[in-house]
Short mmCIF file of C-alpha atoms in Angstrom, two decimals:
data_model
loop_
_atom_site.label_atom_id
_atom_site.label_comp_id
_atom_site.label_asym_id
_atom_site.label_seq_id
_atom_site.Cartn_x
_atom_site.Cartn_y
_atom_site.Cartn_z
CA MET A 533 27.40 9.88 -18.21
CA PRO A 534 24.19 11.83 -17.85
CA ASP A 535 22.94 12.79 -14.37
CA MET A 536 20.46 10.48 -12.90
CA ILE A 537 16.96 11.08 -12.67
CA PRO A 538 15.06 11.05 -9.28
CA PHE A 539 13.17 7.58 -8.88
CA ILE A 540 11.30 9.10 -6.18
CA ASP A 541 11.91 13.21 -5.54
CA LEU A 542 11.08 14.18 -1.67
CA LYS A 543 13.30 17.19 -2.11
CA ALA A 544 10.97 18.98 -4.57
CA GLN A 545 7.84 18.40 -2.24
CA ARG A 546 9.65 19.51 0.61
CA ALA A 547 10.54 22.87 -1.00
CA ARG A 548 7.10 23.43 -1.81
CA LEU A 549 5.69 22.89 1.49
CA LYS A 550 8.81 24.01 3.62
CA SER A 551 6.99 27.46 5.29
CA GLU A 552 3.61 25.65 6.31
CA MET A 553 5.87 21.90 7.43
CA ASP A 554 8.27 24.34 9.31
CA ARG A 555 5.36 25.92 11.14
CA MET A 556 3.49 22.42 11.99
CA ILE A 557 6.84 21.15 13.23
CA ASP A 558 7.41 23.96 15.13
CA LYS A 559 4.34 24.27 16.81
CA VAL A 560 4.89 20.42 17.82
CA LEU A 561 8.14 21.33 19.36
CA ASP A 562 6.74 24.30 21.28
CA GLU A 563 3.68 22.11 22.67
CA GLY A 564 6.02 19.47 23.58
CA ARG A 565 3.33 16.78 23.33
CA TYR A 566 5.24 14.37 21.27
CA ILE A 567 3.27 11.40 21.53
CA LEU A 568 -0.42 11.25 20.42
CA GLY A 569 -0.42 15.21 20.50
CA PRO A 570 -3.36 17.15 18.88
CA GLU A 571 -2.13 16.79 15.56
CA VAL A 572 -2.40 13.13 15.69
CA SER A 573 -6.24 13.50 16.32
CA GLU A 574 -6.72 15.85 13.52
CA LEU A 575 -4.44 13.94 11.18
CA GLU A 576 -7.23 11.15 11.88
CA GLU A 577 -10.08 13.27 11.29
CA LYS A 578 -8.57 14.67 7.96
CA LEU A 579 -7.88 11.18 6.80
CA SER A 580 -11.40 10.25 7.22
CA GLU A 581 -12.59 13.10 5.50
CA PHE A 582 -10.23 12.29 2.49
CA ASN A 583 -11.32 8.84 2.37
CA GLY A 584 -14.89 9.59 2.42
CA VAL A 585 -15.99 6.88 4.54
CA GLY A 586 -15.15 5.20 8.19
CA ARG A 587 -13.03 6.38 10.91
CA ALA A 588 -9.25 6.62 10.94
CA LEU A 589 -6.84 5.27 13.68
CA SER A 590 -3.26 6.24 13.37
CA CYS A 591 -0.48 3.72 14.35
CA ALA A 592 3.41 3.48 14.30
CA ASN A 593 3.71 1.74 10.63
CA GLY A 594 2.27 0.25 7.85
CA THR A 595 2.66 -3.07 8.92
CA ASP A 596 0.70 -2.55 12.26
CA ALA A 597 -2.04 -0.95 10.45
CA ILE A 598 -2.44 -4.83 9.15
CA LEU A 599 -1.83 -6.68 12.21
CA ILE A 600 -4.14 -4.49 14.78
CA PRO A 601 -7.33 -5.57 13.08
CA LEU A 602 -6.11 -9.09 12.69
CA MET A 603 -5.51 -9.14 16.68
CA ALA A 604 -8.94 -7.14 17.18
CA TRP A 605 -10.65 -9.91 15.51
CA GLY A 606 -9.11 -12.77 17.25
CA VAL A 607 -7.60 -14.36 14.25
CA GLY A 608 -4.67 -16.69 15.08
CA PRO A 609 -3.74 -20.64 15.56
CA GLY A 610 -5.99 -22.44 13.12
CA ASP A 611 -7.23 -19.70 10.96
CA ALA A 612 -6.48 -19.21 7.51
CA VAL A 613 -5.96 -15.85 6.07
CA PHE A 614 -5.74 -15.62 2.13
CA VAL A 615 -2.95 -13.27 0.57
CA PRO A 616 -1.22 -12.93 -2.79
CA SER A 617 2.24 -14.07 -2.93
CA PHE A 618 3.44 -10.89 -5.21
CA THR A 619 3.63 -8.22 -2.69
CA PHE A 620 5.93 -6.66 -0.09
CA ALA A 621 6.69 -9.24 3.14
CA ALA A 622 4.64 -7.28 5.23
CA SER A 623 1.32 -8.76 3.74
CA ALA A 624 1.50 -11.98 4.80
CA GLU A 625 3.83 -11.57 8.06
CA VAL A 626 1.31 -10.19 9.78
CA VAL A 627 -0.80 -13.19 9.54
CA VAL A 628 2.35 -15.22 10.90
CA LEU A 629 2.80 -12.79 13.74
CA ALA A 630 -0.90 -13.09 14.58
CA GLY A 631 -0.38 -17.01 14.83
CA ALA A 632 -2.61 -17.81 11.61
CA THR A 633 -1.65 -19.34 8.63
CA PRO A 634 -1.29 -17.37 5.13
CA VAL A 635 -2.61 -19.14 2.23
CA PHE A 636 -0.83 -17.79 -0.57
CA VAL A 637 -2.79 -16.71 -3.87
CA ASP A 638 -2.12 -16.03 -7.50
CA VAL A 639 -2.47 -12.90 -9.12
CA ASP A 640 -4.26 -11.01 -12.28
CA PRO A 641 -1.77 -11.09 -14.78
CA ASP A 642 -2.65 -7.53 -16.20
CA THR A 643 -3.49 -5.62 -12.92
CA TYR A 644 -1.11 -7.63 -10.34
CA ASN A 645 -4.03 -7.62 -8.01
CA ILE A 646 -5.19 -10.75 -6.39
CA SER A 647 -6.87 -12.94 -8.68
CA VAL A 648 -10.19 -13.70 -7.50
CA GLU A 649 -10.49 -17.14 -9.32
CA SER A 650 -7.21 -18.33 -7.52
CA LEU A 651 -8.67 -16.78 -4.19
CA ALA A 652 -12.08 -18.75 -5.04
CA ALA A 653 -10.07 -21.85 -5.48
CA ALA A 654 -7.96 -21.49 -2.54
CA ILE A 655 -11.03 -20.90 -0.38
CA ASP A 656 -12.80 -24.27 -1.39
CA ALA A 657 -9.18 -25.94 -1.15
CA THR A 658 -9.00 -25.09 2.59
CA ILE A 659 -12.56 -25.92 3.39
CA SER A 660 -12.13 -29.26 1.89
CA GLY A 661 -8.79 -29.73 3.70
CA GLY A 662 -10.33 -29.28 6.96
CA GLU A 663 -7.24 -28.40 8.80
CA LEU A 664 -7.63 -24.54 8.94
CA THR A 665 -10.88 -22.30 9.34
CA PRO A 666 -10.64 -19.53 6.42
CA LYS A 667 -11.10 -16.18 8.57
CA ALA A 668 -9.84 -12.99 6.43
CA VAL A 669 -8.67 -12.46 2.81
CA ILE A 670 -6.13 -9.63 2.39
CA ALA A 671 -6.32 -7.87 -0.77
CA VAL A 672 -3.00 -5.42 -1.66
CA ASP A 673 -3.71 -2.43 -3.63
CA LEU A 674 -0.55 -3.09 -5.61
CA PHE A 675 1.55 -0.09 -7.15
CA GLY A 676 -1.38 2.00 -6.49
CA GLN A 677 -4.49 0.50 -8.13
CA PRO A 678 -7.51 -0.85 -6.33
CA ALA A 679 -7.90 -4.66 -6.64
CA ASP A 680 -11.57 -5.91 -7.85
CA TYR A 681 -13.31 -5.25 -4.68
CA PRO A 682 -16.95 -5.77 -5.87
CA ARG A 683 -15.97 -9.41 -6.68
CA ILE A 684 -13.69 -10.03 -3.86
CA SER A 685 -16.05 -8.81 -1.33
CA GLU A 686 -18.92 -10.82 -2.86
CA LEU A 687 -16.76 -13.89 -2.40
CA ALA A 688 -15.60 -13.04 1.05
CA LYS A 689 -18.91 -12.49 2.26
CA ALA A 690 -20.22 -15.71 0.83
CA HIS A 691 -17.59 -17.71 3.04
CA ASP A 692 -18.11 -15.10 6.03
CA LEU A 693 -14.61 -13.90 5.73
CA LYS A 694 -13.27 -10.66 6.85
CA LEU A 695 -11.75 -8.31 3.99
CA ILE A 696 -8.61 -6.03 4.63
CA SER A 697 -7.51 -3.72 1.92
CA ASP A 698 -4.06 -3.25 1.94
CA CYS A 699 -3.93 0.25 0.74
CA ALA A 700 -0.34 0.91 1.79
CA GLN A 701 0.42 1.91 -1.79
CA GLY A 702 -3.01 2.87 -2.80
CA PHE A 703 -4.48 5.27 -0.22
CA GLY A 704 -6.40 7.72 -2.26
CA SER A 705 -7.19 5.48 -4.95
CA THR A 706 -10.85 4.93 -6.09
CA LEU A 707 -12.97 2.46 -7.76
CA ASN A 708 -15.94 3.97 -9.48
CA GLY A 709 -15.49 6.90 -7.19
CA ARG A 710 -15.59 5.27 -4.09
CA SER A 711 -12.56 4.11 -1.47
CA ALA A 712 -12.12 0.54 -1.25
CA LEU A 713 -13.39 0.61 2.28
CA HIS A 714 -16.79 0.96 0.74
CA TRP A 715 -16.34 -2.94 0.18
CA ALA A 716 -13.57 -3.96 2.64
CA ASP A 717 -14.27 -4.30 6.79
CA VAL A 718 -11.00 -2.10 7.01
CA LEU A 719 -8.39 -0.21 4.84
CA THR A 720 -4.68 0.04 5.82
CA VAL A 721 -2.40 2.79 5.04
CA SER A 722 1.44 3.23 5.12
CA PHE A 723 3.18 6.34 5.46
CA TYR A 724 6.77 5.00 4.90
CA PRO A 725 8.56 7.88 3.05
CA ALA A 726 8.53 6.48 -0.62
CA LYS A 727 4.56 5.98 -0.57
CA PRO A 728 2.37 8.38 -2.03
CA LEU A 729 1.20 9.75 1.18
CA GLY A 730 4.56 9.58 3.01
CA GLY A 731 5.80 10.94 6.30
CA TYR A 732 9.33 11.29 7.44
CA GLY A 733 9.68 8.42 8.98
CA ASP A 734 7.66 5.56 9.83
CA GLY A 735 3.79 5.74 10.27
CA GLY A 736 0.48 3.96 9.47
CA ALA A 737 -3.18 4.00 9.87
CA VAL A 738 -6.06 1.60 9.65
CA LEU A 739 -9.70 3.02 8.80
CA CYS A 740 -13.17 0.88 9.55
CA LYS A 741 -16.72 1.79 9.37
CA ASP A 742 -17.48 -0.19 12.86
CA ASP A 743 -17.42 1.51 16.04
CA ALA A 744 -17.09 -1.53 17.92
CA LEU A 745 -14.06 -2.73 16.09
CA TYR A 746 -12.60 0.94 15.99
CA ALA A 747 -12.66 0.57 19.75
CA ALA A 748 -10.92 -2.91 19.91
CA MET A 749 -8.18 -1.76 17.50
CA LYS A 750 -7.72 1.69 19.45
CA SER A 751 -7.15 -0.80 22.53
CA VAL A 752 -4.72 -3.07 20.61
CA ARG A 753 -2.70 0.06 19.32
CA VAL A 754 -1.87 0.79 22.86
CA HIS A 755 -0.93 -2.20 25.06
CA GLY A 756 -4.23 -3.46 25.14
CA GLU A 757 -5.59 -0.63 27.25
CA GLY A 758 -9.14 -0.85 28.84
CA ALA A 759 -11.31 2.00 30.08
CA ASP A 760 -8.15 3.07 32.13
CA ARG A 761 -4.69 3.92 31.02
CA TYR A 762 -3.33 0.90 33.39
CA GLU A 763 -6.14 -1.43 32.86
CA TYR A 764 -5.46 -4.03 30.35
CA ALA A 765 -8.46 -5.38 28.11
CA ARG A 766 -6.30 -7.68 25.74
CA ILE A 767 -2.76 -7.97 24.48
CA GLY A 768 -1.73 -5.27 22.56
CA LEU A 769 1.31 -3.76 20.99
CA ASN A 770 3.11 -0.34 21.17
CA SER A 771 1.96 1.38 17.89
CA ARG A 772 1.41 5.00 18.27
CA LEU A 773 1.88 7.65 15.71
CA ASP A 774 4.42 10.46 16.70
CA THR A 775 3.15 13.82 16.72
CA LEU A 776 5.77 14.97 14.63
CA GLN A 777 5.10 12.58 11.84
CA ALA A 778 1.36 13.86 12.08
CA ALA A 779 2.46 17.43 11.63
CA VAL A 780 4.48 16.43 8.34
CA LEU A 781 1.32 14.44 6.90
CA LEU A 782 -1.03 17.33 7.73
CA SER A 783 0.98 19.61 5.38
CA LYS A 784 1.37 16.44 2.96
CA LEU A 785 -2.66 15.94 2.97
CA THR A 786 -3.18 19.52 1.53
CA ILE A 787 -1.66 18.81 -1.57
CA PHE A 788 -2.07 15.11 -2.13
CA ALA A 789 -5.21 15.21 -4.31
CA GLU A 790 -3.15 17.55 -6.87
CA GLU A 791 -0.51 15.30 -6.49
CA ILE A 792 -2.57 12.14 -7.53
CA GLN A 793 -3.78 13.94 -10.48
CA LEU A 794 0.08 14.79 -11.65
CA ARG A 795 0.96 11.49 -11.13
CA GLN A 796 -1.55 10.51 -13.57
CA LYS A 797 -0.19 12.92 -15.86
CA VAL A 798 3.19 11.07 -15.75
CA ALA A 799 1.22 7.82 -16.65
CA ASP A 800 -0.64 9.18 -19.54
CA ALA A 801 2.81 10.67 -20.90
CA TYR A 802 4.45 7.17 -20.36
CA GLU A 803 1.53 5.42 -22.13
CA ALA A 804 1.82 7.72 -25.14
CA GLY A 805 5.31 7.68 -25.40
CA PHE A 806 6.19 3.93 -25.33
CA ALA A 807 3.02 1.91 -24.74
CA GLN A 808 3.52 0.08 -27.98
CA TYR A 809 6.79 -0.80 -26.82
CA VAL A 810 6.46 -2.84 -23.47
CA LYS A 811 3.74 -4.33 -21.83
CA LYS A 812 2.25 -1.19 -19.81
CA PRO A 813 -0.04 -1.34 -16.85
CA LYS A 814 -3.22 -2.08 -16.88
CA VAL A 815 -5.71 -0.13 -14.59
CA ILE A 816 -9.12 -1.74 -13.59
CA SER A 817 -12.05 -0.12 -15.43
CA GLY A 818 -13.52 2.78 -13.33
CA ALA A 819 -10.44 3.06 -11.11
CA GLN A 820 -8.03 6.04 -10.27
CA SER A 821 -4.75 4.80 -9.28
CA THR A 822 -2.14 6.98 -7.37
CA TRP A 823 0.52 5.48 -9.17
CA ALA A 824 2.44 4.60 -6.48
CA GLN A 825 4.83 2.42 -9.10
CA TYR A 826 4.51 2.49 -12.70
CA THR A 827 5.70 -1.04 -13.26
CA ILE A 828 6.05 -2.51 -16.85
CA GLU A 829 7.12 -5.94 -18.47
CA VAL A 830 10.10 -6.16 -20.57
CA GLU A 831 11.91 -9.46 -21.82
CA ASP A 832 15.65 -8.77 -20.86
CA ARG A 833 15.13 -6.86 -17.44
CA ASP A 834 18.90 -6.91 -16.81
CA GLY A 835 19.90 -5.73 -20.31
CA PHE A 836 17.10 -3.21 -20.22
CA ARG A 837 17.88 -1.87 -16.58
CA ALA A 838 21.56 -1.23 -17.58
CA GLN A 839 20.73 0.51 -20.74
CA LEU A 840 18.30 3.19 -18.71
CA SER A 841 20.72 3.40 -16.26
CA ALA A 842 23.57 4.29 -18.30
CA ALA A 843 20.84 6.99 -19.90
CA GLY A 844 20.49 8.44 -16.32
CA VAL A 845 17.14 6.48 -15.74
CA PRO A 846 16.83 4.82 -12.31
CA THR A 847 14.80 1.65 -12.46
CA ALA A 848 13.58 -0.47 -9.39
CA VAL A 849 12.33 -4.09 -9.19
CA TYR A 850 9.07 -4.69 -7.16
CA TYR A 851 9.45 -7.94 -6.53
CA PRO A 852 12.11 -10.25 -7.78
CA ILE A 853 11.33 -13.56 -5.56
CA PRO A 854 7.57 -14.12 -4.50
CA LEU A 855 6.77 -14.34 -0.95
CA HIS A 856 6.00 -18.31 -0.96
CA LEU A 857 9.32 -18.84 -2.57
CA HIS A 858 11.53 -17.14 0.35
CA GLU A 859 12.48 -19.95 2.85
CA PRO A 860 10.45 -18.36 5.90
CA TYR A 861 7.40 -18.79 3.91
CA ALA A 862 8.00 -21.91 1.92
CA GLY A 863 6.02 -24.51 4.28
CA PHE A 864 2.63 -22.51 4.04
CA PRO A 865 -0.29 -23.47 1.45
CA ILE A 866 -0.72 -22.12 -1.76
CA SER A 867 -3.62 -21.91 -3.96
CA PRO A 868 -4.56 -25.37 -6.03
CA GLY A 869 -2.60 -25.06 -9.32
CA GLY A 870 0.18 -22.91 -8.06
CA LEU A 871 0.79 -19.87 -8.69
CA PRO A 872 1.98 -19.36 -12.28
CA VAL A 873 1.36 -15.72 -13.03
CA THR A 874 3.16 -14.52 -9.87
CA GLU A 875 6.55 -16.66 -10.78
CA GLU A 876 6.36 -15.38 -14.12
CA ILE A 877 5.86 -11.69 -13.80
CA ALA A 878 8.60 -11.67 -10.82
CA HIS A 879 11.13 -12.00 -13.48
CA ARG A 880 9.77 -9.50 -15.92
CA VAL A 881 8.54 -6.88 -14.10
CA VAL A 882 10.46 -3.34 -13.73
CA SER A 883 9.49 0.16 -12.37
CA LEU A 884 10.34 3.57 -13.68
CA PRO A 885 10.67 6.91 -11.83
CA MET A 886 7.01 8.14 -10.75
CA HIS A 887 6.84 11.03 -8.76
CA PRO A 888 4.46 14.28 -9.07
CA TYR A 889 7.26 16.53 -10.26
CA LEU A 890 8.86 14.87 -12.91
CA ASP A 891 9.39 17.61 -15.46
CA GLY A 892 8.64 17.42 -19.44
CA ASP A 893 12.43 17.05 -19.96
CA GLN A 894 12.71 14.29 -17.34
CA ILE A 895 9.65 12.32 -18.97
CA GLY A 896 11.07 12.98 -22.48
CA ARG A 897 14.29 11.41 -21.50
CA ILE A 898 12.50 8.16 -19.69
CA VAL A 899 10.51 7.72 -22.64
CA ALA A 900 13.67 7.96 -24.99
CA ALA A 901 15.55 5.57 -22.90
CA VAL A 902 12.57 3.04 -22.71
CA ARG A 903 12.00 3.14 -26.52
CA SER A 904 15.82 2.48 -27.14
CA ALA A 905 16.36 -0.12 -24.77
CA THR A 906 13.39 -2.29 -26.08
#
């Protein structure tokens, strides 16, 4: 059996950055400021610069990054937050943790991002129902490409809703040359190791343009601190980013823009190699994806995955069961007409190896395996 190609190759990236990363980590160890050390503030500044708009606030993980603005806005019981069902649990989990109600929305059949039409129907139905107050929309930049923010933002503004860009997989993506924060109230990031910009442990960040919101979120991040460390202005979290993680991320950020372009080259090679054999990803017009995942659709997913595995090509499925079909989420409302696209694609999607360090031989093996299995 051939050697298995890495699905994500963090070792190759580590080898490239080893000297600089070791220097940064040693500096933190020598200074001994392991919580909110100077590297954390430096990372926040660099993230803002890279994003091109807004201020960045680091936190302990990508889940807290979404929860923090909800808490800062006071979203809670009796409020509705609209979120796609075809996503990772964190996108809806935070709504429940805040005490609010997630309303599940369908996705676009081509981009897999939130469907504006389904969102509009869900908002109207929630208003007509009269039991919940619409408060926010969480648009997920699934697999690394931005959602249709111009249309989503227009709809959110029409109903006075806050708009969160769940950019856990898509930090660094752009739409018409702009970050999602150009349209959204906040943009949230995950530094989970498998993400395009990943640390060596958990971490996250939330970016915003409003100074008052930034101050409230900063308070929420550290136990609801007020003007003094032991004055509490609100209920908060313990969600600080470790200084060692900030050092790792500062090193990785120096090559992040280049890695996005390397991922794009892999995506281009895949499209040229097997686009006519499978349903390939469709990127919204004017967008640059970070290609967190390269996700296709096939008819016989189990058979397809078995054949690729035999050829030494790993695959993964994101996400086999939509959130609204999991027991903890089954009782929450869904958009009128159901979520037919979400339920259909959950049986067909499969993701292929995607990282900046796939070489020509590996890409050739992957292309050949896909073509042979379809």
